[in-house]
Coordinates of N, CA and C in Angstrom, one line a residue:
M1 N 2.4 -133.8 -1.2 CA 1.7 -133.3 -2.3 C 0.6 -134.0 -3.0
K2 N -0.6 -133.3 -3.3 CA -1.6 -133.7 -3.8 C -1.7 -134.1 -5.0
S3 N -2.2 -135.2 -5.6 CA -2.1 -135.6 -7.0 C -3.5 -134.9 -7.7
K4 N -3.1 -134.8 -9.0 CA -4.5 -134.0 -9.6 C -5.1 -135.1 -10.5
V5 N -6.0 -136.0 -9.7 CA -6.4 -137.1 -10.5 C -8.1 -136.9 -10.4
R6 N -8.5 -137.0 -11.6 CA -9.9 -136.5 -11.8 C -10.9 -137.7 -11.7
V7 N -11.9 -138.0 -10.6 CA -12.6 -139.1 -10.6 C -13.9 -138.9 -10.8
S8 N -14.7 -139.2 -11.9 CA -16.1 -139.0 -12.4 C -16.8 -140.3 -12.7
E9 N -18.1 -140.4 -12.8 CA -18.7 -141.4 -13.4 C -18.4 -141.5 -14.8
P10 N -18.5 -142.5 -15.2 CA -18.3 -142.8 -16.8 C -19.5 -142.4 -17.6
S11 N -19.5 -142.0 -18.7 CA -20.8 -141.7 -19.5 C -21.8 -143.0 -19.6
P12 N -23.1 -142.6 -19.7 CA -23.7 -144.0 -20.1 C -23.6 -144.9 -21.2
E13 N -22.7 -144.5 -22.2 CA -22.2 -145.3 -23.4 C -21.3 -146.5 -22.5
V14 N -20.3 -146.0 -21.8 CA -19.5 -146.5 -21.3 C -20.0 -147.6 -20.2
Q15 N -20.8 -147.0 -19.3 CA -21.5 -147.8 -18.3 C -22.2 -148.9 -18.9
F16 N -23.0 -148.7 -20.1 CA -23.5 -149.7 -20.7 C -22.7 -151.1 -21.4
K17 N -21.4 -150.5 -21.6 CA -20.6 -151.4 -22.3 C -19.7 -152.2 -21.2
I18 N -19.7 -151.6 -20.0 CA -19.6 -152.3 -18.6 C -20.4 -153.3 -18.3
R19 N -21.6 -153.2 -18.4 CA -22.6 -153.9 -18.2 C -22.7 -155.2 -19.1
K20 N -22.4 -155.0 -20.2 CA -22.2 -155.7 -21.6 C -20.9 -156.9 -21.3
A21 N -20.1 -156.3 -21.0 CA -19.0 -157.2 -20.6 C -18.8 -158.0 -19.5
R22 N -19.3 -157.5 -18.3 CA -19.9 -158.3 -17.2 C -20.8 -159.5 -17.3
T23 N -22.0 -159.3 -18.4 CA -22.9 -160.2 -18.9 C -22.3 -161.2 -19.5
A24 N -21.1 -160.7 -20.6 CA -20.8 -161.6 -21.4 C -19.7 -162.9 -20.5
I25 N -19.2 -162.3 -19.5 CA -18.1 -163.0 -18.9 C -18.6 -163.7 -17.8
A26 N -20.0 -163.7 -17.4 CA -20.3 -164.3 -16.3 C -20.4 -165.6 -16.3
S27 N -20.5 -166.5 -17.2 CA -20.4 -167.9 -17.3 C -19.2 -168.7 -17.7
Q28 N -18.2 -167.6 -17.8 CA -16.6 -168.0 -18.2 C -15.9 -168.4 -17.2
K29 N -15.1 -169.6 -17.2 CA -14.2 -169.8 -16.2 C -13.0 -168.8 -16.1
R30 N -12.3 -168.1 -15.2 CA -11.7 -167.3 -14.9 C -10.3 -168.0 -14.2
R31 N -9.1 -167.1 -14.9 CA -7.7 -168.1 -14.2 C -7.0 -167.2 -13.8
M32 N -6.0 -167.1 -13.2 CA -4.9 -166.2 -12.3 C -4.1 -166.4 -13.0
V33 N -3.2 -165.3 -13.5 CA -1.9 -165.9 -14.2 C -1.1 -165.1 -13.1
E34 N 0.0 -165.9 -13.1 CA 1.2 -165.1 -11.9 C 2.1 -164.5 -12.5
C35 N 2.9 -163.6 -11.9 CA 4.0 -162.8 -12.2 C 5.3 -163.7 -12.2
P36 N 6.1 -163.8 -13.4 CA 6.8 -164.8 -13.6 C 8.2 -164.4 -12.7
Y37 N 8.1 -163.4 -11.9 CA 9.4 -162.8 -11.1 C 8.8 -163.1 -9.4
C38 N 7.9 -163.0 -9.2 CA 7.5 -163.1 -7.5 C 6.3 -164.0 -7.5
H39 N 5.6 -164.4 -8.3 CA 4.9 -165.4 -8.3 C 3.5 -164.9 -7.8
H40 N 3.3 -163.6 -7.8 CA 2.2 -162.9 -7.1 C 1.2 -163.1 -8.2
N41 N -0.4 -163.2 -7.8 CA -1.3 -163.0 -9.0 C -1.2 -161.7 -9.9
A42 N -0.8 -161.9 -11.0 CA -0.7 -160.4 -11.7 C -2.0 -160.1 -12.5
I43 N -2.9 -161.0 -13.2 CA -4.0 -160.6 -13.8 C -5.0 -161.9 -13.8
V44 N -5.9 -161.6 -13.9 CA -7.3 -162.5 -14.1 C -7.5 -162.5 -16.0
V45 N -7.6 -163.8 -16.4 CA -8.1 -163.8 -17.9 C -9.1 -165.1 -17.8
F46 N -10.1 -164.5 -18.7 CA -11.2 -165.5 -19.0 C -11.0 -166.3 -20.1
E47 N -12.1 -167.3 -20.5 CA -11.6 -168.4 -21.4 C -11.7 -167.4 -22.8
D48 N -12.4 -166.8 -23.2 CA -12.3 -165.8 -24.5 C -11.1 -165.0 -24.8
T49 N -10.2 -164.7 -23.7 CA -9.2 -163.7 -23.7 C -7.8 -164.5 -24.9
R50 N -7.7 -163.5 -25.7 CA -6.9 -164.0 -26.8 C -5.8 -162.7 -26.9
G51 N -4.5 -163.1 -27.6 CA -3.6 -162.3 -27.9 C -2.8 -162.1 -26.8
H52 N -2.3 -160.5 -26.6 CA -1.3 -160.2 -25.7 C -1.9 -159.1 -24.8
V53 N -1.3 -159.4 -23.8 CA -1.8 -158.7 -22.3 C -0.7 -158.1 -21.4
Q54 N -0.6 -156.9 -21.4 CA 0.8 -156.0 -20.5 C -0.1 -156.0 -19.1
A55 N 0.6 -156.4 -18.4 CA 0.2 -156.1 -16.7 C 1.7 -155.6 -16.1
K56 N 1.1 -154.6 -15.0 CA 2.1 -154.3 -13.9 C 1.9 -155.2 -12.8
C57 N 2.9 -156.0 -12.0 CA 2.7 -156.5 -11.2 C 2.5 -155.6 -9.6
K58 N 1.5 -155.8 -9.0 CA 1.1 -154.8 -8.0 C 2.1 -155.2 -6.8
A59 N 2.6 -156.4 -6.6 CA 3.8 -156.8 -5.6 C 5.2 -156.4 -6.1
C60 N 5.7 -156.7 -6.9 CA 7.0 -156.3 -7.6 C 7.1 -155.0 -8.3
G61 N 6.2 -154.8 -9.0 CA 6.2 -153.3 -9.8 C 6.7 -153.6 -11.2
R62 N 7.1 -154.9 -11.7 CA 7.6 -155.3 -13.0 C 6.5 -155.5 -13.7
E63 N 6.7 -154.7 -14.9 CA 6.1 -155.1 -16.3 C 6.2 -156.2 -17.1
T64 N 5.1 -156.7 -17.3 CA 5.2 -158.1 -18.2 C 4.5 -158.2 -19.2
V65 N 4.7 -158.9 -20.4 CA 3.6 -158.6 -21.6 C 3.2 -160.6 -21.5
F66 N 2.0 -160.9 -21.3 CA 2.0 -162.2 -21.3 C 1.0 -162.7 -22.8
D67 N 1.4 -163.6 -23.2 CA 0.8 -163.9 -24.6 C -0.3 -165.0 -24.1
V68 N -1.4 -164.8 -24.0 CA -2.5 -165.5 -23.0 C -2.7 -166.8 -23.8
F69 N -3.0 -166.5 -25.3 CA -3.5 -167.8 -26.1 C -2.4 -169.0 -26.1
S70 N -1.3 -168.9 -26.2 CA 0.0 -169.4 -26.1 C -0.1 -170.4 -24.8
M71 N -0.4 -169.6 -23.7 CA -0.3 -169.9 -22.3 C -1.4 -171.0 -22.2
R72 N -2.6 -170.9 -22.5 CA -3.8 -171.7 -22.8 C -3.7 -172.6 -23.2
R73 N -2.9 -173.1 -24.6 CA -2.4 -174.4 -25.4 C -1.4 -175.1 -24.3
L74 N -0.5 -174.3 -23.7 CA 0.3 -174.8 -23.1 C -0.1 -175.8 -21.8
L75 N -1.0 -175.0 -20.9 CA -1.9 -175.7 -20.2 C -2.6 -176.8 -20.6
R76 N -3.6 -176.7 -21.8 CA -4.1 -177.6 -22.0 C -3.2 -178.7 -22.3
F77 N -1.9 -178.5 -22.9 CA -1.2 -179.9 -23.5 C -0.7 -180.7 -22.3
L78 N -0.3 -179.6 -21.1 CA 0.4 -180.4 -20.0 C -0.5 -181.2 -19.0
C79 N -2.1 -180.6 -19.2 CA -3.0 -181.3 -18.4 C -3.3 -182.6 -19.1
K80 N -3.2 -182.8 -20.4 CA -3.6 -184.2 -21.3 C -2.3 -185.3 -21.0
R81 N -1.4 -185.1 -20.2 CA -0.5 -185.8 -20.1 C -0.6 -186.6 -18.9

């Protein structure tokens, strides 16, 4: 059965926003966040990522909500020890 997914080019405004976002993160460090169930790399977060992010793991299919800000604070605390 064929799916009815329409693929088209984003509007010029959306293309501009995409280019602007890529420029903004070009010099930032990126970090992989693992799925807590299967430890597969679930998402990439950047230094300025704040708040909560929901992601579905491509390996196991489970959805998880990550609190990116508190995870970053925890990593900094553990690294100082």
